[in-house]
Amino acid sequence: ATTNILMPAIPARLYFPAFSQDQQAVGRRQFPLRAVNVPAFRLRAKLLGPNAAIYALRGYDSYFRPWPDDGDFGEFYQHLDYNLVPGRTVFDQELAGALQQDIATNVVLDWDQLLGGRKTGVVFVEAERGRESERSNPRLGTQSLIQLTDLGLAWKSAAGDLDAFVFSQSTGQPAAGAAVRLLDDENQVLRESLTDAGGLAHLKCPTNAQWVAAALGQDFHALKIADHEIPLYSFDLPRRWPG
């Protein structure tokens, strides 16, 4: 007896390694894309200004949906309208993806090519199935928001004050003259101070401060304060409980 087994192709997929990520501006300056059964894709990159970065970072809070609503139970991530993300498109080309069926292909994207030689920036990147493929297939893509930066940030807050240290990730040296800002979720600057020669800045910290950001020249780096807190028990320090 002979049995014929038909193995369907793996569903087409495009994946970036992260949805929102900080990446050092020095080093390999690369960002990978994995393509499965997508022979061509359109890649777009949009450079965001500091005034738009907080809104974009907040927007990624809604990227994950607990239940898919389009019938695809293999994907739980929503598509953000590229045209609604504020910024300036700096790259828009169709590139080759996976040329062999059912074999994942890693496409290495070069930041120097995407940004036209610019070293730092907040970049919204989108890869979508190529135009020719979309004529007979549903829309498919992946997106990521990357802060390409050389500015490192460390801070300590207590009793309504915040002390920030800004440094270069490539050299480890203090970043003098960097603007340190505390912002709320509406991108309003609540406090601002310049770092001294040692890379230090002292600010009063309002209770509605949600973000801490550093800016120096074209370089900008913003972090959500609550996402980077280190609890006291990590230092084996005694804690006093109320009551």
Coordinates of N, CA and C in Angstrom, one line a residue, residues 28-209:
R28 N 28.5 46.9 15.7 CA 28.2 46.4 14.3 C 27.2 47.3 13.6
R29 N 26.4 48.0 14.3 CA 25.4 48.9 13.7 C 24.5 48.2 12.7
Q30 N 23.9 47.1 13.2 CA 23.1 46.2 12.4 C 21.8 45.9 13.1
F31 N 20.8 45.5 12.3 CA 19.5 45.1 12.9 C 19.0 44.0 12.0
P32 N 18.7 42.8 12.6 CA 18.3 41.7 11.8 C 16.8 41.6 11.5
L33 N 16.5 41.0 10.4 CA 15.1 40.7 10.1 C 15.0 39.2 9.7
R34 N 14.1 38.5 10.2 CA 13.9 37.1 9.8 C 12.7 36.9 8.9
A35 N 12.9 36.3 7.7 CA 11.9 36.2 6.7 C 11.6 34.7 6.5
V36 N 10.4 34.3 6.5 CA 10.0 32.9 6.2 C 8.9 32.9 5.1
N37 N 9.2 32.3 4.0 CA 8.3 32.2 2.8 C 7.8 33.6 2.4
V38 N 8.7 34.6 2.5 CA 8.4 35.9 2.0 C 9.6 36.3 1.0
P39 N 9.4 36.1 -0.3 CA 10.5 36.4 -1.2 C 11.0 37.8 -1.3
A40 N 10.1 38.8 -1.0 CA 10.4 40.2 -1.1 C 9.6 41.0 -0.1
F41 N 10.2 42.0 0.4 CA 9.5 42.8 1.4 C 9.9 44.3 1.2
R42 N 8.9 45.2 1.6 CA 9.2 46.6 1.6 C 9.6 47.1 2.9
L43 N 10.8 47.7 3.0 CA 11.3 48.2 4.2 C 11.3 49.7 4.3
R44 N 10.7 50.2 5.3 CA 10.6 51.7 5.5 C 11.1 52.0 6.9
A45 N 11.8 53.1 7.0 CA 12.4 53.6 8.2 C 12.0 55.1 8.4
K46 N 11.5 55.5 9.6 CA 11.1 56.8 9.8 C 11.9 57.4 11.0
L47 N 12.5 58.5 10.9 CA 13.3 59.1 11.9 C 12.4 60.1 12.7
L48 N 12.3 59.8 14.1 CA 11.5 60.6 14.9 C 12.3 61.6 15.7
G49 N 11.7 62.8 15.8 CA 12.4 63.9 16.6 C 12.1 63.6 18.1
P50 N 12.9 64.3 19.0 CA 12.6 64.1 20.4 C 11.2 64.4 20.9
N51 N 10.6 65.4 20.2 CA 9.2 65.7 20.6 C 8.2 64.7 20.3
A52 N 8.5 63.7 19.4 CA 7.6 62.7 19.0 C 8.0 61.3 19.7
A53 N 9.2 61.2 20.2 CA 9.6 59.9 20.8 C 8.8 59.4 21.9
I54 N 8.4 60.3 22.8 CA 7.6 59.9 24.0 C 6.3 59.3 23.5
Y55 N 5.6 60.0 22.6 CA 4.3 59.5 22.1 C 4.5 58.2 21.4
A56 N 5.5 58.0 20.7 CA 5.7 56.7 20.0 C 6.0 55.6 21.0
L57 N 6.8 55.9 22.0 CA 7.1 54.9 23.0 C 5.9 54.5 23.8
R58 N 5.0 55.4 24.1 CA 3.8 55.2 24.7 C 2.9 54.3 23.8
G59 N 2.9 54.6 22.6 CA 2.0 53.9 21.6 C 2.3 52.4 21.6
Y60 N 3.6 52.0 21.9 CA 3.9 50.6 21.9 C 3.3 49.9 23.1
D61 N 2.8 50.6 24.0 CA 2.1 49.9 25.1 C 0.9 49.1 24.6
S62 N 0.3 49.6 23.5 CA -0.9 48.9 23.0 C -0.5 48.0 21.8
Y63 N 0.7 47.7 21.6 CA 1.1 46.8 20.5 C 0.7 45.4 20.7
F64 N 0.7 44.9 22.0 CA 0.3 43.6 22.3 C -1.1 43.5 22.6
R65 N -1.8 42.6 22.1 CA -3.3 42.3 22.3 C -3.4 41.0 22.9
P66 N -4.1 40.8 24.0 CA -4.3 39.5 24.7 C -5.0 38.5 23.9
W67 N -5.9 38.9 23.0 CA -6.6 38.0 22.1 C -6.6 38.5 20.7
P68 N -6.3 37.7 19.7 CA -6.3 38.2 18.4 C -7.7 38.4 17.9
D69 N -7.9 39.4 17.1 CA -9.3 39.7 16.6 C -9.4 39.5 15.1
D70 N -8.4 38.9 14.4 CA -8.5 38.8 13.0 C -8.5 37.3 12.5
G71 N -8.7 36.4 13.5 CA -8.8 35.0 13.1 C -7.4 34.3 13.0
D72 N -6.3 35.1 13.2 CA -5.0 34.5 13.2 C -4.5 34.2 14.6
F73 N -4.7 33.0 15.1 CA -4.3 32.7 16.4 C -2.9 32.4 16.6
G74 N -2.0 32.7 15.6 CA -0.6 32.5 15.8 C 0.1 33.9 16.0
E75 N -0.7 35.0 15.9 CA -0.1 36.3 16.1 C -0.9 37.1 17.0
F76 N -0.2 37.8 17.9 CA -0.9 38.6 19.0 C -0.5 40.0 19.0
Y77 N 0.1 40.5 17.9 CA 0.6 41.9 17.8 C -0.1 42.7 16.8
Q78 N -0.4 43.9 17.1 CA -1.2 44.8 16.3 C -0.3 45.6 15.4
H79 N -0.9 46.0 14.3 CA -0.2 46.9 13.3 C -0.5 48.3 13.6
L80 N 0.6 49.1 13.7 CA 0.5 50.5 13.9 C 0.6 51.2 12.5
D81 N -0.3 52.1 12.3 CA -0.3 52.8 11.0 C 0.9 53.6 10.8
Y82 N 1.7 53.2 9.8 CA 3.0 53.9 9.6 C 2.8 55.4 9.4
N83 N 1.8 55.8 8.6 CA 1.6 57.2 8.3 C 1.2 58.0 9.5
L84 N 0.7 57.4 10.6 CA 0.3 58.1 11.8 C 1.4 58.3 12.8
V85 N 2.5 57.6 12.5 CA 3.7 57.8 13.4 C 4.4 59.1 13.0
P86 N 4.5 60.1 13.8 CA 5.1 61.4 13.4 C 6.6 61.2 13.2
G87 N 7.1 61.8 12.1 CA 8.5 61.7 11.8 C 8.8 61.9 10.3
R88 N 10.0 61.6 9.9 CA 10.4 61.8 8.5 C 11.0 60.5 7.9
T89 N 10.4 60.0 6.8 CA 10.9 58.8 6.2 C 12.3 59.0 5.6
V90 N 13.2 58.2 6.0 CA 14.6 58.3 5.5 C 15.0 57.1 4.7
F91 N 14.1 56.1 4.6 CA 14.5 54.9 3.8 C 13.2 54.2 3.4
D92 N 13.1 53.9 2.1 CA 11.9 53.2 1.6 C 12.3 52.4 0.3
Q93 N 12.5 51.1 0.5 CA 13.0 50.3 -0.6 C 12.4 48.9 -0.5
E94 N 12.3 48.2 -1.6 CA 11.9 46.8 -1.6 C 13.1 45.9 -1.7
L95 N 13.2 45.0 -0.8 CA 14.4 44.2 -0.7 C 14.1 42.7 -0.8
A96 N 15.1 41.9 -1.1 CA 14.9 40.4 -1.2 C 14.8 39.8 0.1
G97 N 13.9 38.8 0.3 CA 13.7 38.1 1.6 C 14.2 36.7 1.5
A98 N 13.2 35.8 1.8 CA 13.5 34.3 1.8 C 13.3 33.8 0.4
L99 N 14.3 33.3 -0.2 CA 14.2 32.8 -1.6 C 14.0 31.3 -1.7
Q100 N 14.2 30.6 -0.6 CA 13.9 29.2 -0.5 C 12.7 28.9 0.4
Q101 N 11.8 28.0 -0.1 CA 10.6 27.7 0.6 C 10.9 27.0 2.0
D102 N 10.2 27.4 3.0 CA 10.3 26.8 4.3 C 11.6 26.9 5.0
I103 N 12.5 27.8 4.5 CA 13.8 28.0 5.1 C 13.9 29.4 5.6
A104 N 14.1 29.6 6.9 CA 14.1 31.0 7.5 C 15.4 31.7 7.0
T105 N 15.3 32.9 6.6 CA 16.4 33.7 6.1 C 16.6 34.9 6.9
N106 N 17.8 35.1 7.4 CA 18.1 36.3 8.2 C 18.6 37.4 7.2
V107 N 17.9 38.5 7.2 CA 18.3 39.7 6.4 C 18.9 40.7 7.3
V108 N 20.2 41.0 7.2 CA 20.9 42.0 8.1 C 20.7 43.4 7.5
L109 N 20.1 44.2 8.3 CA 19.9 45.6 7.9 C 21.0 46.5 8.5
D110 N 21.5 47.4 7.7 CA 22.6 48.2 8.0 C 22.1 49.6 8.4
W111 N 22.4 50.1 9.6 CA 21.9 51.4 10.1 C 22.5 52.5 9.3
D112 N 23.7 52.4 8.9 CA 24.3 53.5 8.1 C 23.6 53.6 6.8
Q113 N 23.1 52.5 6.2 CA 22.3 52.6 4.9 C 21.0 53.2 5.2
L114 N 20.3 52.7 6.3 CA 19.0 53.1 6.6 C 18.9 54.6 6.9
L115 N 19.9 55.1 7.7 CA 19.9 56.5 8.2 C 20.7 57.4 7.4
G116 N 21.3 57.0 6.3 CA 22.0 57.9 5.4 C 23.3 58.4 6.0
G117 N 23.9 57.6 6.9 CA 25.2 58.1 7.6 C 25.0 58.7 8.9
R118 N 23.7 59.0 9.3 CA 23.5 59.5 10.7 C 23.8 58.4 11.7
K119 N 24.4 58.8 12.8 CA 24.9 57.9 13.8 C 23.9 57.5 14.8
T120 N 23.0 58.4 15.2 CA 22.0 58.2 16.3 C 20.6 58.6 15.8
G121 N 19.6 58.2 16.6 CA 18.3 58.6 16.3 C 17.3 57.6 16.9
V122 N 16.0 58.1 17.0 CA 14.9 57.3 17.4 C 14.2 56.9 16.1
V123 N 14.2 55.6 15.7 CA 13.8 55.1 14.4 C 12.6 54.1 14.5
F124 N 11.6 54.4 13.7 CA 10.5 53.5 13.6 C 10.7 52.7 12.3
V125 N 10.8 51.4 12.4 CA 11.1 50.5 11.2 C 10.0 49.6 10.9
E126 N 9.6 49.5 9.7 CA 8.5 48.6 9.3 C 9.0 47.8 8.0
A127 N 8.7 46.5 8.1 CA 8.9 45.6 7.0 C 7.6 44.9 6.6
E128 N 7.2 45.0 5.4 CA 5.9 44.4 4.9 C 6.1 43.5 3.7
R129 N 5.3 42.5 3.5 CA 5.4 41.7 2.4 C 5.4 42.5 1.1
G130 N 6.2 42.1 0.1 CA 6.3 42.9 -1.1 C 5.0 43.1 -1.9
R131 N 5.0 44.1 -2.7 CA 3.8 44.5 -3.4 C 3.2 43.4 -4.3
E132 N 4.2 42.7 -5.0 CA 3.7 41.7 -5.9 C 3.1 40.5 -5.1
S133 N 3.6 40.2 -3.9 CA 3.0 39.1 -3.2 C 1.7 39.4 -2.5
E134 N 1.5 40.7 -2.2 CA 0.3 41.1 -1.5 C -0.9 41.1 -2.4
R135 N -0.7 41.0 -3.7 CA -1.9 40.9 -4.6 C -2.7 39.7 -4.4
S136 N -2.1 38.6 -4.0 CA -2.8 37.3 -3.8 C -2.7 36.8 -2.4
N137 N -2.1 37.6 -1.5 CA -2.0 37.2 -0.1 C -2.4 38.3 0.9
P138 N -2.8 38.0 2.1 CA -3.1 39.0 3.0 C -1.9 39.9 3.5
R139 N -2.2 41.0 4.0 CA -1.1 41.9 4.5 C -0.3 41.2 5.6
L140 N 1.0 41.4 5.5 CA 1.9 40.7 6.5 C 3.1 41.6 6.7
G141 N 3.5 41.8 8.0 CA 4.6 42.7 8.3 C 5.1 42.6 9.7
T142 N 6.1 43.4 10.0 CA 6.6 43.5 11.4 C 7.1 44.9 11.6
Q143 N 7.1 45.4 12.8 CA 7.5 46.8 13.1 C 8.4 46.8 14.4
S144 N 9.2 47.8 14.5 CA 10.0 48.0 15.7 C 10.3 49.4 15.9
L145 N 10.5 49.8 17.1 CA 10.9 51.2 17.5 C 12.3 51.1 18.2
I146 N 13.3 51.7 17.6 CA 14.7 51.5 18.1 C 15.2 52.9 18.5
Q147 N 15.8 53.0 19.7 CA 16.5 54.2 20.1 C 18.0 53.9 19.9
L148 N 18.5 54.3 18.8 CA 20.0 54.1 18.4 C 20.7 55.3 19.1
T149 N 21.5 55.0 20.1 CA 22.0 56.1 21.0 C 23.4 55.7 21.6
D150 N 24.2 56.7 21.9 CA 25.4 56.5 22.6 C 25.3 57.0 24.1
L151 N 24.1 57.5 24.4 CA 23.9 58.1 25.7 C 23.4 57.0 26.7
G152 N 24.2 56.8 27.8 CA 23.7 55.9 28.8 C 23.2 56.8 30.0
L153 N 22.2 56.2 30.7 CA 21.5 57.0 31.8 C 21.4 56.1 33.0
A154 N 21.8 56.7 34.1 CA 21.6 56.0 35.4 C 21.1 57.1 36.4
W155 N 20.2 56.8 37.3 CA 19.7 57.8 38.2 C 19.3 57.2 39.5
K156 N 19.1 58.1 40.5 CA 18.7 57.7 41.8 C 17.7 58.8 42.3
S157 N 16.6 58.4 42.8 CA 15.6 59.4 43.3 C 15.2 59.1 44.7
A158 N 15.0 60.2 45.5 CA 14.7 60.0 46.9 C 14.2 61.4 47.4
A159 N 13.1 61.4 48.2 CA 12.6 62.6 48.8 C 12.3 63.7 47.8
G160 N 11.7 63.3 46.7 CA 11.3 64.3 45.7 C 12.5 64.9 44.8
D161 N 13.7 64.3 44.9 CA 14.8 64.7 44.1 C 15.3 63.6 43.2
L162 N 15.9 63.9 42.1 CA 16.4 62.9 41.2 C 17.8 63.4 40.8
D163 N 18.8 62.5 41.0 CA 20.2 62.7 40.5 C 20.4 61.8 39.4
A164 N 20.8 62.3 38.2 CA 21.1 61.6 37.0 C 22.5 61.6 36.6
F165 N 23.0 60.5 36.1 CA 24.4 60.4 35.5 C 24.3 60.0 34.1
V166 N 24.8 60.9 33.2 CA 24.8 60.6 31.8 C 26.2 60.3 31.3
F167 N 26.4 59.3 30.5 CA 27.7 58.9 30.1 C 27.7 58.4 28.7
S168 N 28.8 58.3 28.0 CA 29.0 57.7 26.7 C 29.1 56.2 26.8
Q169 N 28.2 55.5 26.1 CA 28.3 54.0 26.1 C 29.5 53.5 25.4
S170 N 30.1 54.3 24.5 CA 31.2 53.8 23.7 C 32.5 54.0 24.5
T171 N 32.6 55.0 25.4 CA 33.9 55.3 26.1 C 33.7 55.1 27.6
G172 N 32.5 55.2 28.1 CA 32.3 55.1 29.5 C 32.5 56.4 30.2
Q173 N 32.9 57.5 29.5 CA 33.2 58.8 30.1 C 31.9 59.6 30.3
P174 N 32.0 60.5 31.3 CA 30.8 61.3 31.5 C 30.5 62.2 30.3
A175 N 29.2 62.4 30.1 CA 28.7 63.3 29.0 C 28.4 64.7 29.6
A176 N 29.3 65.6 29.5 CA 29.1 66.9 30.0 C 28.3 67.8 29.1
G177 N 27.4 68.6 29.7 CA 26.6 69.5 28.9 C 25.4 68.8 28.3
A178 N 25.0 67.6 28.7 CA 23.8 67.0 28.2 C 22.6 67.5 29.0
A179 N 21.5 67.7 28.2 CA 20.3 68.2 28.8 C 19.5 67.0 29.4
V180 N 19.3 67.0 30.7 CA 18.5 65.9 31.3 C 17.1 66.5 31.6
R181 N 16.1 65.8 31.2 CA 14.7 66.3 31.3 C 13.8 65.2 32.0
L182 N 12.9 65.7 32.8 CA 11.8 64.9 33.3 C 10.5 65.3 32.6
L183 N 9.8 64.3 32.1 CA 8.6 64.5 31.3 C 7.5 63.7 31.8
D184 N 6.2 64.2 31.6 CA 5.1 63.4 31.9 C 4.6 62.6 30.6
D185 N 3.5 61.9 30.7 CA 3.1 61.1 29.6 C 2.6 61.9 28.4
E186 N 2.4 63.2 28.6 CA 2.0 64.0 27.5 C 3.1 64.8 26.9
N187 N 4.3 64.4 27.2 CA 5.6 64.9 26.6 C 5.8 66.3 27.1
Q188 N 5.2 66.7 28.2 CA 5.5 68.0 28.8 C 6.8 68.0 29.7
V189 N 7.7 68.9 29.4 CA 8.9 68.9 30.2 C 8.6 69.6 31.5
L190 N 8.8 68.8 32.6 CA 8.5 69.2 34.0 C 9.7 69.9 34.6
R191 N 10.9 69.3 34.4 CA 12.2 69.8 34.9 C 13.3 69.6 33.9
E192 N 14.3 70.4 33.9 CA 15.4 70.3 33.0 C 16.7 70.8 33.6
S193 N 17.8 70.1 33.4 CA 19.0 70.6 34.0 C 20.2 70.0 33.1
L194 N 21.3 70.8 33.0 CA 22.4 70.3 32.2 C 23.4 69.6 33.1
T195 N 24.1 68.6 32.6 CA 25.0 67.8 33.4 C 26.3 68.6 33.5
D196 N 27.0 68.4 34.6 CA 28.3 69.1 34.9 C 29.4 68.3 34.2
A197 N 30.6 68.7 34.5 CA 31.8 68.1 33.9 C 31.9 66.6 34.2
G198 N 31.3 66.2 35.4 CA 31.2 64.8 35.8 C 30.0 64.0 35.2
G199 N 29.2 64.6 34.4 CA 28.1 64.0 33.8 C 26.9 63.9 34.7
L200 N 26.9 64.7 35.8 CA 25.8 64.7 36.8 C 24.9 65.8 36.7
A201 N 23.6 65.6 37.0 CA 22.6 66.6 37.0 C 21.6 66.3 38.1
H202 N 21.2 67.4 38.8 CA 20.3 67.3 40.0 C 19.0 68.0 39.6
L203 N 17.8 67.3 39.8 CA 16.5 67.9 39.5 C 15.5 67.6 40.6
K204 N 14.6 68.5 40.8 CA 13.4 68.2 41.6 C 12.5 67.3 40.8
C205 N 12.0 66.3 41.4 CA 11.2 65.2 40.7 C 9.7 65.3 41.0
P206 N 8.9 65.9 40.2 CA 7.5 66.0 40.5 C 6.9 64.6 40.5
T207 N 5.8 64.5 41.2 CA 5.1 63.2 41.3 C 4.6 62.7 40.0
N208 N 4.3 63.5 39.0 CA 3.8 63.1 37.8 C 4.8 62.9 36.7
A209 N 6.1 62.9 37.1 CA 7.2 62.6 36.2 C 7.1 61.1 35.8

